[in-house]
Amino acid sequence: MIKGYQSQLIDIYEKIRDQEIAALKIRREEINQKYPEIINIDNKIGKLCIKLSLNSIRNSNNREEEFKKIKDAITDLRAKKYELLVSKGYNPEYLNLQYRCPRCKDTGYIGINKCNCFKQKLVQLYYKNSGLTDTIKEENFKNFNINYYDSDRMGDEKFSPRKNMEILLDKILNDYLPNFKNHNDNLLFYGTSGTGKTFLSNCIAKELLDRGHLVVYRTSDELIKDLREIRFENNEFLEDLLINCDLLIIDDLGAEQITDFTVTEFFTLINKKILKKKKMLISTNLSLQTLTKHYAERITSRLFGNFKLFKFYTQDIRVKKNLAKK
Ligand SMILES: [Zn+2]
């Protein structure tokens, strides 16, 4: 399934370029009708550009001189074209092909390296296929409602659920997100189900995606499937993505089937990411004790030692939401 992404992306870039070429054609027709003299200049520039490239492959004694002459002529004509466009109230770039990503000129590549826009599009593809695009339309900070968290203290907890969440939100919004590039903070959200862990993870995912970071979201089940594909089908692309993404969100750790394979592969992945200083956000419904029981000591000590732990607690928010609807 993953292998199809590359060709999907190539299609996307082709479509973008076709759309921009079509849009330019329409703009040219418009100017041609209103101000044909500008198009005349533009055509002359085009011819000179062709001459220039032909000249660069032709061998002649005064090549340099010839080259400079054509270049100067192009510069003059361009200035004239821009001046005319501006005097008619247009953007000087109006007759140029526009690029949605000027860095890679909508090819997805800068030399042999993938452009950031390529990575972002890839993430969008992943989100689309994982169903999270729809999720984060709803589950984002705009819709985060702190009132779902009780203001009365609960059990032995030091803070009320609301105060607890306010402290966490403050850290996320005023430190974790704005300083994302500069810290290596891994987060572990734990607590019973219905306490908003996935919701907050999605809020964070959307915020980072919007800021151009490569975020990959996986439930622990999906992650195990990916790890199998990496191991048995040698999917290097997927491995690269999971290890080198800016943030890997692993949702619902503990819900997957735990075998020797999953424990080993999971440990290897966490280790690689920690060594490479690539961030993770893990959420689990399990308590820290159960987590330790489920996984080998080496994993949990890795998790507890290299992750900032946040406990989520409140009355089940889903129940509250349903009651509110009624
Ligand atoms: Zn680009």
Coordinates of C-alpha atoms in Angstrom, one line a residue, residues 116-310:
N116 CA 9.7 20.1 2.4
C117 CA 6.5 20.4 0.4
F118 CA 7.0 16.9 -0.7
K119 CA 7.2 15.7 2.9
Q120 CA 4.1 17.7 3.8
K121 CA 2.1 16.3 0.9
L122 CA 3.2 12.9 1.9
V123 CA 1.9 13.5 5.4
Q124 CA -1.4 14.7 4.0
L125 CA -1.6 11.5 2.0
Y126 CA -0.9 9.5 5.2
Y127 CA -3.5 11.5 7.0
K128 CA -6.0 11.1 4.3
N129 CA -5.5 7.3 4.3
S130 CA -5.5 7.0 8.1
G131 CA -8.7 9.1 8.3
L132 CA -7.1 11.7 10.5
T133 CA -7.7 14.6 8.1
D134 CA -11.3 14.5 9.1
T135 CA -10.5 13.9 12.7
I136 CA -8.4 17.0 13.0
K137 CA -11.0 19.2 11.4
E138 CA -12.9 18.5 14.7
E139 CA -10.2 17.6 17.1
N140 CA -8.1 20.7 17.3
F141 CA -7.4 23.5 19.8
K142 CA -10.3 25.6 18.5
N143 CA -12.7 22.9 19.8
F144 CA -10.8 22.1 22.9
N145 CA -13.2 22.6 25.8
I146 CA -11.5 22.7 29.2
N147 CA -15.0 22.7 30.8
Y148 CA -15.2 19.0 30.2
Y149 CA -12.7 18.6 32.9
D150 CA -14.1 18.8 36.5
S151 CA -13.0 21.6 38.7
D152 CA -13.6 19.4 41.8
R153 CA -10.7 17.4 43.0
M154 CA -10.7 13.6 42.3
G155 CA -9.4 10.9 44.6
D156 CA -5.9 11.4 45.8
E157 CA -4.9 13.7 42.9
K158 CA -3.1 16.8 43.9
F159 CA -5.0 19.0 41.4
S160 CA -8.5 19.0 40.1
P161 CA -8.8 17.5 36.6
R162 CA -9.3 21.0 35.2
K163 CA -6.3 22.5 36.9
N164 CA -4.2 19.4 35.8
M165 CA -5.2 20.0 32.2
E166 CA -4.6 23.8 32.5
I167 CA -1.0 23.0 33.6
L168 CA -0.5 20.6 30.7
L169 CA -2.1 23.0 28.1
D170 CA 0.1 25.8 29.3
K171 CA 3.2 23.7 28.8
I172 CA 2.1 22.5 25.3
L173 CA 1.0 25.9 24.1
N174 CA 3.7 28.1 25.6
D175 CA 6.7 25.8 25.5
Y176 CA 6.3 22.5 23.6
L177 CA 4.8 23.9 20.4
P178 CA 6.6 27.3 20.0
N179 CA 10.0 25.7 20.8
F180 CA 9.3 22.5 18.9
K181 CA 12.5 22.7 16.8
N182 CA 14.7 23.3 19.8
H183 CA 13.7 20.7 22.3
N184 CA 13.8 16.9 22.4
D185 CA 10.8 16.4 24.6
N186 CA 9.0 13.1 24.2
L187 CA 5.6 12.9 25.8
L188 CA 3.8 10.1 27.4
F189 CA 0.1 10.7 28.0
Y190 CA -1.4 8.0 30.3
G191 CA -4.8 7.6 32.0
T192 CA -8.0 5.8 31.6
S193 CA -10.0 6.0 28.4
G194 CA -12.2 9.0 27.7
T195 CA -9.9 11.5 29.4
G196 CA -8.9 13.3 26.2
K197 CA -5.5 11.9 25.4
T198 CA -6.2 11.2 21.7
F199 CA -8.0 14.5 21.4
L200 CA -5.1 16.5 22.7
S201 CA -2.6 14.4 20.5
N202 CA -4.7 15.4 17.5
C203 CA -4.7 19.0 18.5
I204 CA -0.9 18.9 18.7
A205 CA -0.7 17.0 15.4
K206 CA -2.8 19.6 13.6
E207 CA -0.8 22.5 15.1
L208 CA 2.5 21.0 14.0
L209 CA 1.3 20.1 10.6
D210 CA 0.1 23.6 10.0
R211 CA 3.6 24.8 10.9
G212 CA 5.1 22.5 8.3
H213 CA 6.4 19.7 10.6
L214 CA 6.3 16.2 9.5
V215 CA 3.9 14.4 11.8
V216 CA 3.1 10.8 11.5
Y217 CA 0.2 9.4 13.4
R218 CA -0.2 5.7 14.1
T219 CA -2.3 3.7 16.5
S220 CA -0.1 1.1 18.1
D221 CA -1.9 -1.6 16.0
E222 CA -1.0 0.3 12.8
L223 CA 2.5 0.8 14.0
I224 CA 3.0 -2.9 14.5
K225 CA 1.7 -3.6 11.0
D226 CA 4.2 -1.0 9.7
L227 CA 7.1 -2.6 11.7
R228 CA 6.2 -5.9 10.2
E229 CA 6.3 -4.4 6.7
I230 CA 9.6 -2.8 7.4
R231 CA 11.1 -6.1 8.7
F232 CA 9.6 -8.6 6.3
E233 CA 9.1 -6.5 3.1
N234 CA 12.1 -4.4 3.7
N235 CA 10.2 -1.2 3.2
E236 CA 13.0 1.4 3.6
F237 CA 10.8 4.3 2.7
L238 CA 8.4 3.5 5.5
E239 CA 11.3 2.9 8.0
D240 CA 12.8 6.3 7.0
L241 CA 9.4 8.0 7.6
L242 CA 8.8 6.4 11.0
I243 CA 12.3 7.1 12.2
N244 CA 12.9 10.5 10.7
C245 CA 9.6 12.2 11.0
D246 CA 9.6 15.2 13.3
L247 CA 7.0 13.7 15.5
L248 CA 5.7 10.2 15.6
I249 CA 2.4 9.9 17.5
I250 CA 1.7 6.4 18.8
D251 CA -1.9 6.3 19.9
D252 CA -3.3 3.7 22.3
L253 CA -0.2 1.8 23.2
G254 CA -1.1 -1.4 24.9
A255 CA -4.1 -2.1 22.7
E256 CA -2.0 -4.0 20.2
Q257 CA -1.2 -7.7 20.6
I258 CA 2.0 -8.0 22.5
T259 CA 4.5 -10.6 21.2
D260 CA 8.2 -11.0 21.3
F261 CA 8.3 -9.5 17.9
T262 CA 6.4 -6.4 18.8
V263 CA 8.4 -5.9 22.0
T264 CA 11.7 -6.2 20.2
E265 CA 10.8 -4.1 17.2
F266 CA 9.1 -1.5 19.3
F267 CA 12.1 -1.2 21.5
T268 CA 14.4 -0.8 18.5
L269 CA 12.2 1.9 17.1
I270 CA 12.1 3.9 20.3
N271 CA 15.8 3.5 20.7
K272 CA 16.6 4.7 17.2
K273 CA 14.4 7.7 17.6
I274 CA 15.9 8.7 21.0
L275 CA 19.4 8.4 19.6
K276 CA 18.5 10.5 16.6
K277 CA 16.7 13.0 18.8
K278 CA 13.4 12.5 16.9
K279 CA 10.4 13.2 19.0
M280 CA 7.5 11.0 20.0
L281 CA 4.2 11.4 21.6
I282 CA 2.7 8.2 23.0
S283 CA -0.6 7.8 24.6
T284 CA -1.9 4.8 26.6
N285 CA -4.9 3.8 28.5
L286 CA -2.8 1.6 30.7
S287 CA -1.5 2.7 34.1
L288 CA 2.3 2.9 34.5
Q289 CA 2.2 -0.3 36.5
T290 CA 0.3 -2.2 33.9
L291 CA 2.5 -0.8 31.2
T292 CA 5.5 -2.2 33.1
K293 CA 3.8 -5.6 33.4
H294 CA 2.9 -5.7 29.7
Y295 CA 6.2 -4.7 28.3
A296 CA 9.7 -5.7 29.1
E297 CA 11.5 -3.7 31.7
R298 CA 13.9 -2.3 29.1
I299 CA 11.0 -0.7 27.2
T300 CA 9.3 0.9 30.2
S301 CA 12.6 2.2 31.6
R302 CA 13.2 3.8 28.2
L303 CA 9.7 5.3 28.3
F304 CA 9.9 6.5 31.8
G305 CA 13.5 7.8 31.5
N306 CA 13.2 9.6 28.2
F307 CA 9.6 10.8 28.2
K308 CA 7.8 13.5 30.1
L309 CA 4.9 11.8 31.7
F310 CA 1.5 13.3 31.9

